[in-house]
Short mmCIF file of C-alpha atoms in Angstrom, two decimals:
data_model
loop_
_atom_site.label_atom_id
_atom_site.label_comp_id
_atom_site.label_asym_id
_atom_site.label_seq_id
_atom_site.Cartn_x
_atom_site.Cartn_y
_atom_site.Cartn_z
CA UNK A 1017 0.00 0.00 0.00
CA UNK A 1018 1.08 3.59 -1.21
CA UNK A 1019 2.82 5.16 1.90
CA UNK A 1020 3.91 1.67 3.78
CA UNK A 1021 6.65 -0.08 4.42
CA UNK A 1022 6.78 -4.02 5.47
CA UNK A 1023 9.13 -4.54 8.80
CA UNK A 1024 10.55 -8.34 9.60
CA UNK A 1025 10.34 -7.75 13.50
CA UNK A 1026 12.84 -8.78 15.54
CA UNK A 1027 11.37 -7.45 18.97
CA UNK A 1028 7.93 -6.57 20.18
CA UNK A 1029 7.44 -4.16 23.15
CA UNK A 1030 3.99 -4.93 25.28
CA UNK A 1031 2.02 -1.63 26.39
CA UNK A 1032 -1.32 -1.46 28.62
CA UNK A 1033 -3.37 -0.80 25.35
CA UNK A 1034 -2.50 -4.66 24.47
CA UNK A 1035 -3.93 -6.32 27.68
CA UNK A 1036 -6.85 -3.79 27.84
CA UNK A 1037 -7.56 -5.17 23.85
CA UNK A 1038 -7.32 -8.61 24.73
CA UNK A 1039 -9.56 -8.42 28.04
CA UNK A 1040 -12.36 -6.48 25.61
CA UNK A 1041 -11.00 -2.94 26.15
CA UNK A 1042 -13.40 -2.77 29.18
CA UNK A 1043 -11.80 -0.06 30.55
CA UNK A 1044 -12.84 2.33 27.73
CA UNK A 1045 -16.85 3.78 27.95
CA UNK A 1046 -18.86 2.03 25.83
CA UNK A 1047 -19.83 4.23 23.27
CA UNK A 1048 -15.92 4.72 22.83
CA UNK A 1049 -15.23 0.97 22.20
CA UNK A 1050 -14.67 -0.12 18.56
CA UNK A 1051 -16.16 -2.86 17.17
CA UNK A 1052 -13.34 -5.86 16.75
CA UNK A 1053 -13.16 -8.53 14.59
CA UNK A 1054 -11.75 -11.71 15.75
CA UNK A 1055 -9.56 -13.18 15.78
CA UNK A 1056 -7.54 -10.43 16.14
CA UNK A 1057 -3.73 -9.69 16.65
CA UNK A 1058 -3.26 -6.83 19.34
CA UNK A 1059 0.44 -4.94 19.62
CA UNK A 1060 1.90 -1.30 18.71
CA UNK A 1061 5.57 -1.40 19.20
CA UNK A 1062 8.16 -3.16 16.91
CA UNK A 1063 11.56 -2.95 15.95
CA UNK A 1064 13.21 -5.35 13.26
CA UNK A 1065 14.51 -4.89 9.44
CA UNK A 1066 12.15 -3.12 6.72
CA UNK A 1067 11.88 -6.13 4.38
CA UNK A 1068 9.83 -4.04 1.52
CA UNK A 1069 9.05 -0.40 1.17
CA UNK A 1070 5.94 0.88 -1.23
CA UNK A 1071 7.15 3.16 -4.26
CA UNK A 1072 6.23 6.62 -3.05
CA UNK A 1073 8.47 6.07 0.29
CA UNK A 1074 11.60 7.78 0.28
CA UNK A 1075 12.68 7.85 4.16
CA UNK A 1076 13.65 4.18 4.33
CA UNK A 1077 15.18 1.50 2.09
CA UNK A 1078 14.79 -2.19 2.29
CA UNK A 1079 17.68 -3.94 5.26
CA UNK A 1080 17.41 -0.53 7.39
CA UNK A 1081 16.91 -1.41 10.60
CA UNK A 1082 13.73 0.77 12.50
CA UNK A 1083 11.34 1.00 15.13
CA UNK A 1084 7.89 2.24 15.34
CA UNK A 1085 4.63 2.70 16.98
CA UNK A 1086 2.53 0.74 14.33
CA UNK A 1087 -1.10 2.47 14.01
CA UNK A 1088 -1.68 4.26 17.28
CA UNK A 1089 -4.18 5.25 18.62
CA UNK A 1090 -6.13 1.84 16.83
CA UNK A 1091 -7.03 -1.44 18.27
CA UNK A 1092 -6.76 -4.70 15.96
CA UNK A 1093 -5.01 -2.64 13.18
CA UNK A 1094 -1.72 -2.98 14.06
CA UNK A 1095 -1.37 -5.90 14.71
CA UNK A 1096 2.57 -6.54 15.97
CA UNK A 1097 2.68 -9.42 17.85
CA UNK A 1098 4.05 -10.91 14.96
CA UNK A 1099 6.95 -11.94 12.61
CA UNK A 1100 6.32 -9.56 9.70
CA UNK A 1101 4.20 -5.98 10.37
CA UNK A 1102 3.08 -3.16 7.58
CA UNK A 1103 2.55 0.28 8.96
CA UNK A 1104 2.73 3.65 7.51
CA UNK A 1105 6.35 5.22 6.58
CA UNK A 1106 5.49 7.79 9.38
CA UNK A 1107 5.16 5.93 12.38
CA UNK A 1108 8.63 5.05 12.10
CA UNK A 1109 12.07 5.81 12.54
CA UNK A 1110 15.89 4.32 12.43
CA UNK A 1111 16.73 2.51 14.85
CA UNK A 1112 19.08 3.85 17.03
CA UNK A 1113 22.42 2.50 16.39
CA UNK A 1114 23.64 1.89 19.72
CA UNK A 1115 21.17 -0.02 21.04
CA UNK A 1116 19.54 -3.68 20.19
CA UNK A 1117 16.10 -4.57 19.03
CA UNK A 1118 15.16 -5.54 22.56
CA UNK A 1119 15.66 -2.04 23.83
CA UNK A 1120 14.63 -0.17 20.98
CA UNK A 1121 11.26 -2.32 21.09
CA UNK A 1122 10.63 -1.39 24.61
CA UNK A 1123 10.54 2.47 23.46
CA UNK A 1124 7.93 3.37 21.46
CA UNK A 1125 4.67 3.82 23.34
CA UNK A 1126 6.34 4.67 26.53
CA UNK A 1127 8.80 7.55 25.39
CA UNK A 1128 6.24 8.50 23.16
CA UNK A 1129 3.76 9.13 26.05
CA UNK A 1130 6.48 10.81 27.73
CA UNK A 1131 7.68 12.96 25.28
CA UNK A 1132 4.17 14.33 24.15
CA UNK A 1133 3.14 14.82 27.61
CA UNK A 1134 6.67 16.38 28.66
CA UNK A 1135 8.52 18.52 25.12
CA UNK A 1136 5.74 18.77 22.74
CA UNK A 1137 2.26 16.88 21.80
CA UNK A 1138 3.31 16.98 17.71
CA UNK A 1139 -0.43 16.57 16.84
CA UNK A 1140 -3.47 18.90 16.67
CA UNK A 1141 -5.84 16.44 16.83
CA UNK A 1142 -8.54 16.68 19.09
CA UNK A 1143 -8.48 15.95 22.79
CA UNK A 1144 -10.65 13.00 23.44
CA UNK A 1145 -10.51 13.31 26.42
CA UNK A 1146 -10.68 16.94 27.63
CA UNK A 1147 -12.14 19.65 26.16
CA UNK A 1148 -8.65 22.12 25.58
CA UNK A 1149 -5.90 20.83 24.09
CA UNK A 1150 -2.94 19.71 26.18
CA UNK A 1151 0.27 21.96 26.13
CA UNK A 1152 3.46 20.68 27.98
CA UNK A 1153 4.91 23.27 30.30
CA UNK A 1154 8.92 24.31 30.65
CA UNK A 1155 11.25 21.98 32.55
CA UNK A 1156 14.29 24.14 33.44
CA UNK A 1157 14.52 24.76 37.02
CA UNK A 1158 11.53 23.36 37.78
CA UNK A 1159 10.54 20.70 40.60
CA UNK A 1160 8.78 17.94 39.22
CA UNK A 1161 7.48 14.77 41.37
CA UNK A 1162 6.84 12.08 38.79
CA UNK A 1163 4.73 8.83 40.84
CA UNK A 1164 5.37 5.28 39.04
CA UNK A 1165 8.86 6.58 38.40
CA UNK A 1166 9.72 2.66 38.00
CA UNK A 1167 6.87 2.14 35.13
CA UNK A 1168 8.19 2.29 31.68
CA UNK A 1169 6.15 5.79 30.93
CA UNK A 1170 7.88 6.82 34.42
CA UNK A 1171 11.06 6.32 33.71
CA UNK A 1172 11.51 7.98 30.27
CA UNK A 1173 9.65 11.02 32.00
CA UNK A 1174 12.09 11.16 34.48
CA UNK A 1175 15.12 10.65 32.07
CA UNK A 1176 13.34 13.38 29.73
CA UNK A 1177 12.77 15.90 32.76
CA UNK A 1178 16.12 15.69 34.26
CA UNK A 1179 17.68 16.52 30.00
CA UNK A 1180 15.22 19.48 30.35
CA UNK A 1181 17.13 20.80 33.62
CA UNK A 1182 14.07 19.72 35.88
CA UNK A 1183 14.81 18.79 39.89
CA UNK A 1184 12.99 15.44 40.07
CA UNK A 1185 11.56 13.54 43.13
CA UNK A 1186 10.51 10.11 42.16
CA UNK A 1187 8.17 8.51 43.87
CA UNK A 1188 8.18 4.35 43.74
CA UNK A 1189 8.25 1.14 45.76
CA UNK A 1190 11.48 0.83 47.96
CA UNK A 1191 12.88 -2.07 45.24
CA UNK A 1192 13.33 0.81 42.33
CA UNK A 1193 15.46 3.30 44.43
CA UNK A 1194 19.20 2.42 42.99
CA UNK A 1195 17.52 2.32 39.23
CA UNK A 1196 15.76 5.82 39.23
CA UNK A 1197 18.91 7.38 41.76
CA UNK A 1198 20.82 6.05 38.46
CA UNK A 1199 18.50 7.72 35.85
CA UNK A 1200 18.85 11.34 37.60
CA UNK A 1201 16.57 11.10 40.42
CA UNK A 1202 17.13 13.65 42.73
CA UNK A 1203 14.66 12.66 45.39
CA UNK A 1204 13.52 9.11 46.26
CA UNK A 1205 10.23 8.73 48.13
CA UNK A 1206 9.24 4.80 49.00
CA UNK A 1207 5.36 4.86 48.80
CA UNK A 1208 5.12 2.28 50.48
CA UNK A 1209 6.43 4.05 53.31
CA UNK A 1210 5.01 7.76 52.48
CA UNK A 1211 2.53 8.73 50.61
CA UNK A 1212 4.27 11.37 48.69
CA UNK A 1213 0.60 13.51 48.48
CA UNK A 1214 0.72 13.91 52.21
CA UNK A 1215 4.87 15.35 52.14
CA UNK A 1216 5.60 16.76 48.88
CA UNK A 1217 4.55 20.72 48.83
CA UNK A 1218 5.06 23.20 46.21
CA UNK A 1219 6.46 21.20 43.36
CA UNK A 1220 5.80 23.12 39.69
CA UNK A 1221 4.65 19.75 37.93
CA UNK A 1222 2.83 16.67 38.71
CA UNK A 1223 2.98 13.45 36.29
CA UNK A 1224 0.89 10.74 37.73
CA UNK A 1225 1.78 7.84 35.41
CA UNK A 1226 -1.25 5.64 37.12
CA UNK A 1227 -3.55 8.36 36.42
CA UNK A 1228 -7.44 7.47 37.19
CA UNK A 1229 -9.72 8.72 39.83
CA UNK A 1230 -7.31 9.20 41.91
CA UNK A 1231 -5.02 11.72 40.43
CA UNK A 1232 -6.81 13.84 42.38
CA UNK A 1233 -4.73 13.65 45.44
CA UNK A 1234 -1.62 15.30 44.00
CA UNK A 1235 -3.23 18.91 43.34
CA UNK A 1236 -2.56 19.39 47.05
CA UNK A 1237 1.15 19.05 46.35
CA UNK A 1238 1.22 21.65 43.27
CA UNK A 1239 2.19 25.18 43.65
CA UNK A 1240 -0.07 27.98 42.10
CA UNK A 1241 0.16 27.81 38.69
CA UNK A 1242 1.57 24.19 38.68
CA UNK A 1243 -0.25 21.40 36.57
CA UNK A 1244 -0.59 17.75 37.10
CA UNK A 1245 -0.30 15.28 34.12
CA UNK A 1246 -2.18 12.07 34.47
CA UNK A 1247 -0.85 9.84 32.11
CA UNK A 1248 -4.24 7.81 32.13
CA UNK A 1249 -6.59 10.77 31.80
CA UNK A 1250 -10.07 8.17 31.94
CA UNK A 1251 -12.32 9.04 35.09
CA UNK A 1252 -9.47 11.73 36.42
CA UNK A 1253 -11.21 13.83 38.27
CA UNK A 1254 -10.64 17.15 40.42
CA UNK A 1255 -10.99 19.66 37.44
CA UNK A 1256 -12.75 21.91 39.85
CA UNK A 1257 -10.15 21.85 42.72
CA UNK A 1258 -7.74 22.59 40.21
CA UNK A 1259 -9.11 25.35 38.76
CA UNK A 1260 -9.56 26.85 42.68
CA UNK A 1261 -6.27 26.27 43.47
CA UNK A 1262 -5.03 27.98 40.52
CA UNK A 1263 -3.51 24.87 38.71
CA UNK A 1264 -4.08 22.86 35.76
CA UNK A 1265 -5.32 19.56 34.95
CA UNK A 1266 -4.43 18.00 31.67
CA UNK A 1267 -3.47 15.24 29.98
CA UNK A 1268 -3.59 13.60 26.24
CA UNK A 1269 -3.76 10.76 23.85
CA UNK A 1270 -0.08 9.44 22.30
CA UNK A 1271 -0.02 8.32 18.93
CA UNK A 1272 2.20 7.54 16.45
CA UNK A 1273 5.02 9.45 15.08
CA UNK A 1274 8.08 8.95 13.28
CA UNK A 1275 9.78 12.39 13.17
CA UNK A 1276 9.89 12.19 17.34
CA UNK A 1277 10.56 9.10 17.40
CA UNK A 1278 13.82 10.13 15.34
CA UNK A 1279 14.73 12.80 17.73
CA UNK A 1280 14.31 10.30 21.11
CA UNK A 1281 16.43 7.97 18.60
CA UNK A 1282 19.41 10.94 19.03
CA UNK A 1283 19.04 11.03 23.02
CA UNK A 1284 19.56 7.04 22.98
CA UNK A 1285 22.54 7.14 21.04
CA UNK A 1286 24.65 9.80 22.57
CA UNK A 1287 23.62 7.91 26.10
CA UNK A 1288 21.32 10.70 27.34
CA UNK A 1289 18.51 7.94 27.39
CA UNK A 1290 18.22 4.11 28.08
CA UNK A 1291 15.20 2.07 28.07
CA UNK A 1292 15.07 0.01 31.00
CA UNK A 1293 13.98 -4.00 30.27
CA UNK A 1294 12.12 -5.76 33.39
CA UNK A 1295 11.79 -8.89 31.11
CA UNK A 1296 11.80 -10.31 27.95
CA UNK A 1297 9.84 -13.38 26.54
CA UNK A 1298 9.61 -15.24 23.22
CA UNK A 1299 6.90 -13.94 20.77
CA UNK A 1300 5.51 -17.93 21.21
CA UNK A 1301 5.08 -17.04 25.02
CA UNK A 1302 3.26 -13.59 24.92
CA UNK A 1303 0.68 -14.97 27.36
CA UNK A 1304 3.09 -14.90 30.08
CA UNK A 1305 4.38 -12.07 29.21
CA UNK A 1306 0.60 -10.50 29.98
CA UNK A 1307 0.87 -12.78 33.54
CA UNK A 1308 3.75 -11.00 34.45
CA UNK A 1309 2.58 -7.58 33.32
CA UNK A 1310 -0.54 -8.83 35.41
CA UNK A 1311 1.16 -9.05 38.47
CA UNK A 1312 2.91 -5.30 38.21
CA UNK A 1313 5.41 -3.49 39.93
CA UNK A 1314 7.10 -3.59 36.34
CA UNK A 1315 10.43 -2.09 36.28
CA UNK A 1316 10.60 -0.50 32.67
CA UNK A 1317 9.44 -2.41 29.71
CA UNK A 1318 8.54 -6.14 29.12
CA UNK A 1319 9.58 -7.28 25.39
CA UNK A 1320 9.06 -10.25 23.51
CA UNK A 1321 11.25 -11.43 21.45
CA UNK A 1322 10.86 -12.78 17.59
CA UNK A 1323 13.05 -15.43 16.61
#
């Protein structure tokens, strides 16, 4: 197809969107669910060897090795749990060159999210999920308290943050404290200890990477004119004690996109970002890869692996 390119995939990274497909994408209202046809093959985020490229695409050539977001935000159309993938030209970029197809797998979705949320959304699509469009705010100087620090959107925020010049307090269980010290973190709350809503004060940015109801909670640690980012923005609530305490509320939908994709691709190679792998599995054993996802506390990304 005009605009396409055909990837042999050597690595698959897993995301929430893929478990939420397979369980029926309950999760979503449902006048928001789309209708699925099954069988159907659920994944996003590849990286592996273009094998074929359609005639109008100029950015790649066949034996270039890439990585991609495949079709998101889409459910059944991308379809990457697999040996071979097709996907539009955009959605993808080189692969960076000094890291392997495991890591470079485990990127996609995750520094996506983080990179719309945190340097700049790169779409003007409607927000389906507020009202205004979501705007990231500046980094430099700032105090940011990022909870989930650990997950895999958490820890490319708090990478991305601390290249922006933020001061970052990252907020996990007790077992992730050397790994996110490593990344940058200047702070280290244990919330299993502390529950960094009832210590942290006056920080200039919130980014809840659980998100949900209750994102609420952290508004009470935001200074005037700070802003909390819930990463899942379904059923957040506290839009009202937000706007009272003078601070915004706002989050967004990633989706795919080559050209930033290319630019995280430049922070990987000169070192300035690392994805971090909790575990990988073989493509033929994805259902234990959703078991372990299942069971959390996931420190960065789970991949499969293509033989």
């Amino acid at each position: 197809m005009l605009g396409e390119v055909i990837v042999r995939v050597y690595a698959v990274g897993i995301n929430p969107p893929d478990w939420y497909f397979r369980e029926g994408l309950k999760m979503l209202p449902p006048q928001w669910r789309p209708q699925i046809s099954l069988p159907a093959i659920p994944g996003t985020d590849v990286s592996g060897v273009v094998e074929a490229v359609a005639e109008d695409v100029q950015a790649f050539s066949v034996g270039d090795e890439v990585y991609g977001m495949v079709r998101f935000p889409s459910f059944g159309e991308s379809r990457a749990y697999a040996e071979f993938v097709a996907g539009p030209a955009t959605d993808f970029a080189l692969k960076p060159a000094g890291i392997d197809h495991v890591h470079a797998a485990g990127a996609p979705m995750a520094a996506l999210t983080a990179w719309q949320f945190l340097i700049e959304q790169g779409h003007d699509v409607p927000n389906p999920i507020q009202p205004h469009r979501h705007i990231p705010v500046p980094l430099n100087g700032k105090k940011v308290l990022i909870n989930g620090a650990a997950g895999g959107v958490g820890h490319f925020a708090l990478q991305l943050a601390k290249w922006k010049g933020a001061y970052v307090i990252a907020a996990a269980s007790g077992k992730h404290e050397a790994l996110l010290r490593e990344l940058g973190a200047d702070e280290f709350m244990d919330y299993t200890k502390t529950a960094a809503e009832d210590v942290v004060r006056d920080v200039d940015l919130v980014i809840d990477s659980i998100g949900g109801p209750a994102t609420s909670r952290f508004l009470r640690t935001l200074k005037r004119g700070g802003a909390l980012f819930p990463i899942f923005g379904l059923g957040a609530v506290g839009g009202d004690e937000a706007e009272t305490l003078g601070v915004t509320l706002s989050t967004t939908q990633v989706r795919s996109n080559g050209l930033q994709l290319a630019e995280l691709g430049r922070l990987f190679d000169s070192g300035t970002i690392c994805t971090v792998i909790d575990s990988t599995f073989s493509l033929e054993d994805a259902w234990k890869a959703h078991e372990r996802a299942s069971r959390g506390h996931i420190q960065g990304k789970i991949v499969l692996t293509v033989a």
